mmCIF file of C-alpha atoms and ligand atoms in Angstrom:
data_model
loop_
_atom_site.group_PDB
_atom_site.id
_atom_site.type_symbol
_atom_site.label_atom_id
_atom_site.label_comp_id
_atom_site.label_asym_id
_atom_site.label_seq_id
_atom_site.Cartn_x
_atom_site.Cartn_y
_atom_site.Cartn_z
ATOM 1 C CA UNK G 1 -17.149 -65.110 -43.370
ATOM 2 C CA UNK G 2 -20.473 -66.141 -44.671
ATOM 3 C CA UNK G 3 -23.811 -64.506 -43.717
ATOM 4 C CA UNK G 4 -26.120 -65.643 -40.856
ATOM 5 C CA UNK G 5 -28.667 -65.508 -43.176
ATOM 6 C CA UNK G 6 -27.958 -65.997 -46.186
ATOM 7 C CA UNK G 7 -30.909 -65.901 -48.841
ATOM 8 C CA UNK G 8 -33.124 -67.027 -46.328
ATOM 9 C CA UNK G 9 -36.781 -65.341 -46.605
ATOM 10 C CA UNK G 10 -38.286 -63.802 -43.552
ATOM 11 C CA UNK G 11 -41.722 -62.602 -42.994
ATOM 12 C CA UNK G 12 -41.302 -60.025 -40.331
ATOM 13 C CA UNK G 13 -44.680 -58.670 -38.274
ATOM 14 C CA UNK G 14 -44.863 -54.899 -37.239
ATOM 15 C CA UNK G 15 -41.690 -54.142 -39.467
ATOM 16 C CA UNK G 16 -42.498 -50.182 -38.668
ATOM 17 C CA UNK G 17 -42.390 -48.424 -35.466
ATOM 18 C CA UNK G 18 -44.460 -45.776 -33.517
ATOM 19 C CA UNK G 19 -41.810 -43.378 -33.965
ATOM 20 C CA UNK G 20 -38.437 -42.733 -35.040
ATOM 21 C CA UNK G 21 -35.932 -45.111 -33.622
ATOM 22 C CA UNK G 22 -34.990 -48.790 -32.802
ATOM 23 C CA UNK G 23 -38.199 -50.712 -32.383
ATOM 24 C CA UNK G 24 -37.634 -54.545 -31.992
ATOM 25 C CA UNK G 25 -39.587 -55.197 -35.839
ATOM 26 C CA UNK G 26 -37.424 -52.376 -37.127
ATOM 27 C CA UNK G 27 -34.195 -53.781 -35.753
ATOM 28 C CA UNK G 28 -34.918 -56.847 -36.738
ATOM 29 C CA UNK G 29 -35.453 -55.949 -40.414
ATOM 30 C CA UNK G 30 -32.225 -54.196 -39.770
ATOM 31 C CA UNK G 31 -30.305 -56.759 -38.182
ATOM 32 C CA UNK G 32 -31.604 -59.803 -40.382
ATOM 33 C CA UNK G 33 -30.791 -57.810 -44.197
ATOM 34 C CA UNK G 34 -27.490 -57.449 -42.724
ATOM 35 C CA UNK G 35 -27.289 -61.314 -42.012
ATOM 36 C CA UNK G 36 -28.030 -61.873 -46.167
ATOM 37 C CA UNK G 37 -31.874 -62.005 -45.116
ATOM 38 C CA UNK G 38 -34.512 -61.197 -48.059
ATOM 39 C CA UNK G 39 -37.113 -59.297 -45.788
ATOM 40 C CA UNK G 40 -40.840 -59.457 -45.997
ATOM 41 C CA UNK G 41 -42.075 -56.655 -43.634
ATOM 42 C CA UNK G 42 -45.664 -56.605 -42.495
ATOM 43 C CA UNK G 43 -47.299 -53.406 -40.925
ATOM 44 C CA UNK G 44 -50.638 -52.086 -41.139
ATOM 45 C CA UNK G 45 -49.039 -48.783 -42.669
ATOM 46 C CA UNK G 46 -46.682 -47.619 -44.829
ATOM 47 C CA UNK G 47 -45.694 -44.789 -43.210
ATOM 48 C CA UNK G 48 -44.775 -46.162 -39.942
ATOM 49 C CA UNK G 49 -42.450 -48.740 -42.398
ATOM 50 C CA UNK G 50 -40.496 -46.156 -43.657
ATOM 51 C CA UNK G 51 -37.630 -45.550 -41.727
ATOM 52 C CA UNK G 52 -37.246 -49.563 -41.613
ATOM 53 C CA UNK G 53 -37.021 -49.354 -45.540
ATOM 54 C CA UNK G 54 -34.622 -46.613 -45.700
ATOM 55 C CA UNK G 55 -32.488 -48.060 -42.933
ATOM 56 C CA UNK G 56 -32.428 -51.626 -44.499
ATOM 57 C CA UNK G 57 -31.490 -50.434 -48.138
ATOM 58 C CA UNK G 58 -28.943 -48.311 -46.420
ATOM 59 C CA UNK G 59 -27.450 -51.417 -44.717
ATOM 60 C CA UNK G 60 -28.176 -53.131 -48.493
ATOM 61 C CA UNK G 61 -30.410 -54.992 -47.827
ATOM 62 C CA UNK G 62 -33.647 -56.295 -50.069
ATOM 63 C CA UNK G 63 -36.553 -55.719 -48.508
ATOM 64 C CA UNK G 64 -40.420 -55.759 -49.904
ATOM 65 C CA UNK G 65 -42.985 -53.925 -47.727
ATOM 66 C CA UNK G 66 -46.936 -55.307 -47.542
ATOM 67 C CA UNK G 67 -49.782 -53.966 -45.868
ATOM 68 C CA UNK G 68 -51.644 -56.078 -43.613
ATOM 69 C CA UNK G 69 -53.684 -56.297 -40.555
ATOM 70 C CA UNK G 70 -52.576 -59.985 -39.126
ATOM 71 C CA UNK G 71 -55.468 -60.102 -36.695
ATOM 72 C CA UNK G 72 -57.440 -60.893 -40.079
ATOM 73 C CA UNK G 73 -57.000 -64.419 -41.241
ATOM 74 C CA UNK G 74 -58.037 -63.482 -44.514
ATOM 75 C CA UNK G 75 -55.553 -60.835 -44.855
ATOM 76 C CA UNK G 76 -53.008 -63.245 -43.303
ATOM 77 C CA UNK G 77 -53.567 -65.603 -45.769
ATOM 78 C CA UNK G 78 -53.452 -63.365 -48.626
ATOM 79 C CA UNK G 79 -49.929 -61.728 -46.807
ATOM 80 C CA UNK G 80 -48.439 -65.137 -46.844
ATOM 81 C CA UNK G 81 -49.302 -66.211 -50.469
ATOM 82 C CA UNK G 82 -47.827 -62.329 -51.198
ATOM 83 C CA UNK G 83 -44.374 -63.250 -50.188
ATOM 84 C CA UNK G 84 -44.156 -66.466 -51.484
ATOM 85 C CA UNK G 85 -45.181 -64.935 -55.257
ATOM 86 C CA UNK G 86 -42.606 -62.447 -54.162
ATOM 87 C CA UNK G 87 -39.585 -64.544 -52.948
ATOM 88 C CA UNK G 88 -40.442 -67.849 -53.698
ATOM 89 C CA UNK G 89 -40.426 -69.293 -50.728
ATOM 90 C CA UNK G 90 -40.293 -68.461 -46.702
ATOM 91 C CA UNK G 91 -37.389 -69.540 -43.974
ATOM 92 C CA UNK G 92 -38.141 -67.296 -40.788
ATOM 93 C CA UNK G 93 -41.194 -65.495 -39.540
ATOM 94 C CA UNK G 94 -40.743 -63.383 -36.776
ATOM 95 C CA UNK G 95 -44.067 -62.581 -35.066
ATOM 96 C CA UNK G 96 -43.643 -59.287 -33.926
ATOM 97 C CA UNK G 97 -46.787 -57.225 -33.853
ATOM 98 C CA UNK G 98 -47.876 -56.702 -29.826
ATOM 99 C CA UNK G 99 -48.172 -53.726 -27.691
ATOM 100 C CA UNK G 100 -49.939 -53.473 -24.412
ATOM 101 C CA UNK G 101 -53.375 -52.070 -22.685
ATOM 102 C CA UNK G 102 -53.310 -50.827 -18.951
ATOM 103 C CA UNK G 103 -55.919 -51.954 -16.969
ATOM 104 C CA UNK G 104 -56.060 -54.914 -14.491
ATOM 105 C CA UNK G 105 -59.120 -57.382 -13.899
ATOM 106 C CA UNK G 106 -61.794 -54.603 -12.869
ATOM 107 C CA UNK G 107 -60.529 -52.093 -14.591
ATOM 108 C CA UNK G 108 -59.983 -53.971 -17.706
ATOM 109 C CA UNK G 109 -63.491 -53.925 -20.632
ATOM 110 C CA UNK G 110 -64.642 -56.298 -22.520
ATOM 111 C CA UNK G 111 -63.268 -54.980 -25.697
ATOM 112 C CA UNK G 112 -59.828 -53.876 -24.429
ATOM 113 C CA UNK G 113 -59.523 -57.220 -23.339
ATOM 114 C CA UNK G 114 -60.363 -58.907 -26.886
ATOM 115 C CA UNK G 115 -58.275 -55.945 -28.662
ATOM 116 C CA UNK G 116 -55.572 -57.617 -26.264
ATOM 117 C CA UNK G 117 -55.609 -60.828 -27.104
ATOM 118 C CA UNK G 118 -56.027 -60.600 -30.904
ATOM 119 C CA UNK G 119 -53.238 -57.907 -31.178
ATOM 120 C CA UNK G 120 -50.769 -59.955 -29.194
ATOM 121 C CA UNK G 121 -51.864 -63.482 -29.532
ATOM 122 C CA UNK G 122 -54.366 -64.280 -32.384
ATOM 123 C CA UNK G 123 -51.717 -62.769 -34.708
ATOM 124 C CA UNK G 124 -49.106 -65.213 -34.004
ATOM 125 C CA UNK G 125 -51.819 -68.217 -34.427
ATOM 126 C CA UNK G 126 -52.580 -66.909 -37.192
ATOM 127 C CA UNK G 127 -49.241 -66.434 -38.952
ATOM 128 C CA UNK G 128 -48.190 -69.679 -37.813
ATOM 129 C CA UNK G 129 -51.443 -71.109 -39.472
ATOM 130 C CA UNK G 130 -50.726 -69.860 -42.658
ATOM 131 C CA UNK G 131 -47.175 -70.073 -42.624
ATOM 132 C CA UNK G 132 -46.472 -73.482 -41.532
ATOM 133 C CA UNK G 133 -47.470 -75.788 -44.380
ATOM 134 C CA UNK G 134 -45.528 -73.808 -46.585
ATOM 135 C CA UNK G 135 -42.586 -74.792 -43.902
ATOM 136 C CA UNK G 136 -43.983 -78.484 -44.150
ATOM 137 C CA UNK G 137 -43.125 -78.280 -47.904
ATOM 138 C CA UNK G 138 -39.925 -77.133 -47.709
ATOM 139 C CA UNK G 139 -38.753 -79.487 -44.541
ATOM 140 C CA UNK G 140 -37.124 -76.548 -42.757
ATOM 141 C CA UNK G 141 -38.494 -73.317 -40.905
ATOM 142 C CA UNK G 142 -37.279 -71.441 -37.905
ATOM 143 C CA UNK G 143 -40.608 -69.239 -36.397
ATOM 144 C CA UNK G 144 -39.607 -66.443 -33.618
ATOM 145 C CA UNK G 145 -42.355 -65.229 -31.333
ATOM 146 C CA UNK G 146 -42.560 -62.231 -29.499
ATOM 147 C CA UNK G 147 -43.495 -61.931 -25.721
ATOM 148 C CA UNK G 148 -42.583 -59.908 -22.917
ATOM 149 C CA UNK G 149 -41.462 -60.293 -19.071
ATOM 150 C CA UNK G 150 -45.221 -58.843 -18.565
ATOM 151 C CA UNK G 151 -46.027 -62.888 -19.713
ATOM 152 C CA UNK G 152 -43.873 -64.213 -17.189
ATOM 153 C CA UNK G 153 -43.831 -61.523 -13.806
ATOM 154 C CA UNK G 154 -45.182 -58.324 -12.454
ATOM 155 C CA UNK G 155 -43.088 -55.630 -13.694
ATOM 156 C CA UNK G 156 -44.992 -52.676 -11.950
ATOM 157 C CA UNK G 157 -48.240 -52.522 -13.418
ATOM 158 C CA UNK G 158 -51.424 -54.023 -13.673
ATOM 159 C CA UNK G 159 -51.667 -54.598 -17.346
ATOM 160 C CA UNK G 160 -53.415 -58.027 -17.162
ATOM 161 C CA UNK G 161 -54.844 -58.825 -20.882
ATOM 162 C CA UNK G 162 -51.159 -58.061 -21.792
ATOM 163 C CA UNK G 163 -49.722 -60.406 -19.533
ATOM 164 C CA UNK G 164 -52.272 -63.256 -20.134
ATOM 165 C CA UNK G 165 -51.573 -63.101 -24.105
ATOM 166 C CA UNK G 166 -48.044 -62.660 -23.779
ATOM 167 C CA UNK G 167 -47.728 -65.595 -21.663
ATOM 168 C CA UNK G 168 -50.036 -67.551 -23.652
ATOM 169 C CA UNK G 169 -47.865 -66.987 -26.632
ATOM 170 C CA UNK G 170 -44.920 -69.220 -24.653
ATOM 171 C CA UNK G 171 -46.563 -71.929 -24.222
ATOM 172 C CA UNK G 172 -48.305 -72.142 -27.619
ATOM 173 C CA UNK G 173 -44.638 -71.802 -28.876
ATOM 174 C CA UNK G 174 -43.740 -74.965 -26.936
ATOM 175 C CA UNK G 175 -46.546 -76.919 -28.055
ATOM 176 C CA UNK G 176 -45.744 -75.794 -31.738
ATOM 177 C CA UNK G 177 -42.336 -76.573 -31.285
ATOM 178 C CA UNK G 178 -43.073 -80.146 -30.122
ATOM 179 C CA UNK G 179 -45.618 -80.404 -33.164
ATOM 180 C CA UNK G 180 -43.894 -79.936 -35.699
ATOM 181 C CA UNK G 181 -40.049 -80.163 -34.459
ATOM 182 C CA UNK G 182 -40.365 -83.878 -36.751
ATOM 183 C CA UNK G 183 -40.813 -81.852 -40.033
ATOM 184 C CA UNK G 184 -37.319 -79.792 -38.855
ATOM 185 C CA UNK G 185 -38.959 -76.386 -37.825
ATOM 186 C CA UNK G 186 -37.830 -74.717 -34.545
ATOM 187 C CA UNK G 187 -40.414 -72.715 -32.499
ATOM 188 C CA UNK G 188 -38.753 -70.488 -30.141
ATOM 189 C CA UNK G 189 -39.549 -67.527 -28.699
ATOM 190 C CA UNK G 190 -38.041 -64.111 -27.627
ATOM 191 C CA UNK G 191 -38.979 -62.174 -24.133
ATOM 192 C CA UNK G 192 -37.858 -58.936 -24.275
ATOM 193 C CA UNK G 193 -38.022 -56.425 -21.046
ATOM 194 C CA UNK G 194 -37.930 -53.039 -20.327
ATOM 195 C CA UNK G 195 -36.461 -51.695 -23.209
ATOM 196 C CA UNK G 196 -36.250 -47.926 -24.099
ATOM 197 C CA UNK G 197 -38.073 -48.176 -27.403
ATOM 198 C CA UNK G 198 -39.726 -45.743 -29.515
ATOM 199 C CA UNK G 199 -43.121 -46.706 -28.205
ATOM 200 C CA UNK G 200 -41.682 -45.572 -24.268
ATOM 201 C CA UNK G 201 -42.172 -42.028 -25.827
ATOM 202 C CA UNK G 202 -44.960 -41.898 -27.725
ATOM 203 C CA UNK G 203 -47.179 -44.495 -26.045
ATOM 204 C CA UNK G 204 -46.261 -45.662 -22.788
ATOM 205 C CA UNK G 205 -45.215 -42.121 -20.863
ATOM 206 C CA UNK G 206 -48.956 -41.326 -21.205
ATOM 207 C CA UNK G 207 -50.470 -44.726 -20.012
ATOM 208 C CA UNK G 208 -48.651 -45.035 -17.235
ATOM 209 C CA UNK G 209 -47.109 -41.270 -16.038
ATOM 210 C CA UNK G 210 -49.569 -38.875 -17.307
ATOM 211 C CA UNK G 211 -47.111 -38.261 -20.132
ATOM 212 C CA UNK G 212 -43.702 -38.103 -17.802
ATOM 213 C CA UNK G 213 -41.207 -39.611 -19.910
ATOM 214 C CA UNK G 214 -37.843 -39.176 -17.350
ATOM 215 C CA UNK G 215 -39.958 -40.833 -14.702
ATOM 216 C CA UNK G 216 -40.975 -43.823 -16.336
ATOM 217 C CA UNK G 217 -37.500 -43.962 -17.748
ATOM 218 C CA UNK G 218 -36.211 -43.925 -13.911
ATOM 219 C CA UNK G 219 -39.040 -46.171 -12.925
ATOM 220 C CA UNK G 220 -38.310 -49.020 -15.203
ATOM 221 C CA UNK G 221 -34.442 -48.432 -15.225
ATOM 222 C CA UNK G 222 -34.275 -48.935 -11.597
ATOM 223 C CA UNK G 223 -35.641 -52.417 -11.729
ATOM 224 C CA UNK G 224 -32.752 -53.454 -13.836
ATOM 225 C CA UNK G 225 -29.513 -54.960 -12.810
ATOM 226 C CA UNK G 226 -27.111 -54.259 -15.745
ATOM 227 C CA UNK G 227 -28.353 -50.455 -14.772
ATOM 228 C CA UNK G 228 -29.276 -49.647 -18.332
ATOM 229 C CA UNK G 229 -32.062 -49.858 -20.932
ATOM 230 C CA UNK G 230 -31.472 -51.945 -24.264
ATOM 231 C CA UNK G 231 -33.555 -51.150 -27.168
ATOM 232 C CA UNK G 232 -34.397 -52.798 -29.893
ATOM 233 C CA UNK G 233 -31.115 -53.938 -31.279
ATOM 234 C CA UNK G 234 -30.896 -56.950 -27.768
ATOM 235 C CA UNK G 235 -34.023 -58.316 -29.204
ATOM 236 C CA UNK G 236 -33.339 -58.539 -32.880
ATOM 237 C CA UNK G 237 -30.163 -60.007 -32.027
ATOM 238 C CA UNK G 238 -31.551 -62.776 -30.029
ATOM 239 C CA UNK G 239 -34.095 -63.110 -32.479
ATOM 240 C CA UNK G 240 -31.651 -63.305 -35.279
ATOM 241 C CA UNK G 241 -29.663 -65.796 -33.540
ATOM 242 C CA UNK G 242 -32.867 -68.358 -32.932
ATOM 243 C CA UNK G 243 -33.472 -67.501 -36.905
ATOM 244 C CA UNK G 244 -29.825 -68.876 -38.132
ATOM 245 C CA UNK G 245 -28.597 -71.803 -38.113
ATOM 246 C CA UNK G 246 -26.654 -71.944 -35.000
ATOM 247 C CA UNK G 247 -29.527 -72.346 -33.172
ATOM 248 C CA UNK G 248 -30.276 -75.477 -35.453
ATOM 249 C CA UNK G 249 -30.693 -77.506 -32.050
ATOM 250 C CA UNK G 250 -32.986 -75.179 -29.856
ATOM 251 C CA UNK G 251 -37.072 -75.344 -30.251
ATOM 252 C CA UNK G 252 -39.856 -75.002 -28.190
ATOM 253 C CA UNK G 253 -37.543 -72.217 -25.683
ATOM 254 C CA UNK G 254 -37.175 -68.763 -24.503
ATOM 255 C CA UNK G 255 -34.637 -66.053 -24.565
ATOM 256 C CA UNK G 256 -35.031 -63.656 -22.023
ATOM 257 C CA UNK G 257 -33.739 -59.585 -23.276
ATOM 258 C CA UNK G 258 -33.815 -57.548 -19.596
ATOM 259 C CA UNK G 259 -30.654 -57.378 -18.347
ATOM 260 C CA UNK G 260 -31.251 -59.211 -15.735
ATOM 261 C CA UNK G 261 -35.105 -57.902 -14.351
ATOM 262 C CA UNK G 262 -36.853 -61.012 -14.215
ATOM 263 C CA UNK G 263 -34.181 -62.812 -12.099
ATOM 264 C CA UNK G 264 -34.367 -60.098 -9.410
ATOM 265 C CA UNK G 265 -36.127 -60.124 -6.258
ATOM 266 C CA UNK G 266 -35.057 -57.259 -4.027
HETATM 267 N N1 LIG T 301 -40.738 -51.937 -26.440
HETATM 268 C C1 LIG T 301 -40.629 -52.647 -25.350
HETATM 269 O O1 LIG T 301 -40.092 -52.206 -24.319
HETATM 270 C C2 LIG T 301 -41.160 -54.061 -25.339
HETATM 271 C C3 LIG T 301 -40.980 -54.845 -24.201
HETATM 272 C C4 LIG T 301 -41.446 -56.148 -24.191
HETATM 273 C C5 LIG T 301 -42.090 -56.656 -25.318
HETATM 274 N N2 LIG T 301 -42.273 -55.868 -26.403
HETATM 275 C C6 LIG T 301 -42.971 -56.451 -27.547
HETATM 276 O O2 LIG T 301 -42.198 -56.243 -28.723
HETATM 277 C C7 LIG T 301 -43.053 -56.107 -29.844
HETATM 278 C C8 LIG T 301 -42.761 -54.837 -30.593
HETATM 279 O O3 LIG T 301 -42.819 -53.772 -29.706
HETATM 280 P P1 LIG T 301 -42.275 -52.316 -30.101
HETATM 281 O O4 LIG T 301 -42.521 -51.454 -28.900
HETATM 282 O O5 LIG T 301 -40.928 -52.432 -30.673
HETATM 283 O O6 LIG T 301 -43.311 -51.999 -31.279
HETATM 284 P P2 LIG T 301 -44.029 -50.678 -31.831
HETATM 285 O O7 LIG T 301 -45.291 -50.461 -31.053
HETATM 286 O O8 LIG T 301 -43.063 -49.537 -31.956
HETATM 287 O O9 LIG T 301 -44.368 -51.170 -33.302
HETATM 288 C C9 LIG T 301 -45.291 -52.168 -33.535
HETATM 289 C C10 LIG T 301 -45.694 -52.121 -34.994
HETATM 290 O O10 LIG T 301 -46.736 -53.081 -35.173
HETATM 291 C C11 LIG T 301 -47.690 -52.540 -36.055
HETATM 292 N N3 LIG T 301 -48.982 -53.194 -35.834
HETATM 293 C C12 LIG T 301 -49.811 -53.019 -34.764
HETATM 294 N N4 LIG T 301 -50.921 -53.759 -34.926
HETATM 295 C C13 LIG T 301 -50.786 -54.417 -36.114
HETATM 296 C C14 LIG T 301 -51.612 -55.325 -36.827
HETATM 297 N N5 LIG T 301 -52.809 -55.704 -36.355
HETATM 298 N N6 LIG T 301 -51.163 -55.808 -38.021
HETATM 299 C C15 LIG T 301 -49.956 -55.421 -38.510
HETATM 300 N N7 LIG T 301 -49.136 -54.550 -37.871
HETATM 301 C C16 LIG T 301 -49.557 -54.049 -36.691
HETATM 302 C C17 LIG T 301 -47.719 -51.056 -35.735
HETATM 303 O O11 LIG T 301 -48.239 -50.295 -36.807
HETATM 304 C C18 LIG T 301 -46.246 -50.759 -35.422
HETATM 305 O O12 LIG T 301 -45.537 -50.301 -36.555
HETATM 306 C C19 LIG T 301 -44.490 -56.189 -29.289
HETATM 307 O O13 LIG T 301 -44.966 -57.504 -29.413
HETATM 308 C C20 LIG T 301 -44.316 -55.798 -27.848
HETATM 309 O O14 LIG T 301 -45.347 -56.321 -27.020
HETATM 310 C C21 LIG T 301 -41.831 -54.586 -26.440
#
């Protein structure tokens, strides 16, 4: 059976992970090599890329790593023109880089909040900037963006820069998808939930739980119907599916990764 992917080029964002384990980037890397993907993987450092190399030449896949901080336009720019000297070209990017701040309106600074919404939302201007003319070119493109169920509900703490940028990142993907949907590029994006990720451990235990790993775990598994916690692996899938060509009639939409969270109310 052929590949999902099959020498297609994608520029993945935040292609490492804070720790060992199945990040979404990671996975996706992962996920996408296996699906005939040539992968571009973007981090800000090598080390955290590592394990995503290893694990995608294990799987045999081709994958070239490049440092860059996609907050930067410059850099972005420079990243872009990097993969296409590289690969030749550039199918799928798959903005991944995000991660949240606590803190709601009061609590929230200045510079947390612009930190916020550069991380999570500037990025994925930015890539889309520099990416899409080259998808112009071609005539074809499929771009994934990354949000969360913090963009579209509560889900038990006040993180509101978070929230605002990750919402803000659906509807640009709409408006992108309308834009250019003519030139046969898809803009879609993925909205993953409480997953147990890497970053649960060695980020979010101490923001939230004063470093109390089993009780965030039981805090966020309890608000989930399926009555487990997917990991990276549900959101590279969906991702990968919006990438390939069976999704060749979907733009400008969401797929939502919680097992079920968002549509609860109890
Ligand atoms: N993990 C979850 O439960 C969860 C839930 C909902 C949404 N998300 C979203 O999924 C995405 C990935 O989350 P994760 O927890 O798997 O990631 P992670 O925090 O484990 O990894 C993110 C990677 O991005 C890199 N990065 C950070 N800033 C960067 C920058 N400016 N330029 C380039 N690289 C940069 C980091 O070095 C890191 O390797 C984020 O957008 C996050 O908001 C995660």
């Amino acid at each position: 059976m052929a590949r999902r992917l099959e020498n297609k080029v994608a520029i993945i964002t935040g292609a490492g992970c804070v720790g060992p384990g199945w990040g979404n980037g990671r996975a996706a890397c992962v996920r996408f090599a296996e699906e005939g993907a040539k992968i571009f993987a973007v981090d800000l450092k090598l080390e955290t890329m590592e394990e995503t190399l290893a694990r995608t030449r294990e799987a045999g896949g081709e994958i070239e790593p490049y440092l860059c901080d996609v907050t930067s336009q410059s850099a972005v720019l420079d990243m872009v023109e990097a993969c296409i000297a590289r690969f030749g070209r550039v199918d799928i990017l798959v903005n991944n880089v995000g991660g949240s701040a606590k803190g709601g309106a009061v609590e929230l600074d200045e510079a947390t909040w612009h930190r916020q919404l550069d991380v999570n939302l500037k990025s994925v201007f930015l890539t889309c900037k520099a990416v899409l003319p080259h998808m112009v070119a071609q005539g074809s493109g499929s771009i994934i963006n990354t949000s969360s169920t913090s963009g579209i509900r509560y889900t038990g703490s006040p993180q509101a820069a978070y929230a605002a940028a990750k919402a803000a990142i659906i509807q640009f993907s709409r408006v992108t998808a309308v834009e250019f949907a003519p030139k046969g590029i898809r803009v879609n994006t993925v909205v993953p939930g409480q997953l147990h990720t890497p970053m649960v451990e060695t980020r979010l235990a101490g923001q939230r739980m004063g470093g109390d790993v089993d009780a965030l775990l039981q805090s966020r598994l309890k608000r989930i119907p399926m009555g487990w916690m997917g990991d990276g692996r549900d959101t590279a899938n969906a991702a990968l599916f919006l990438a390939s060509d069976e999704a060749r009639f979907i733009t400008g939409t969401e797929i939502i990764v919680d097992g079920g969270m968002s549509v609860r109310c109890d």
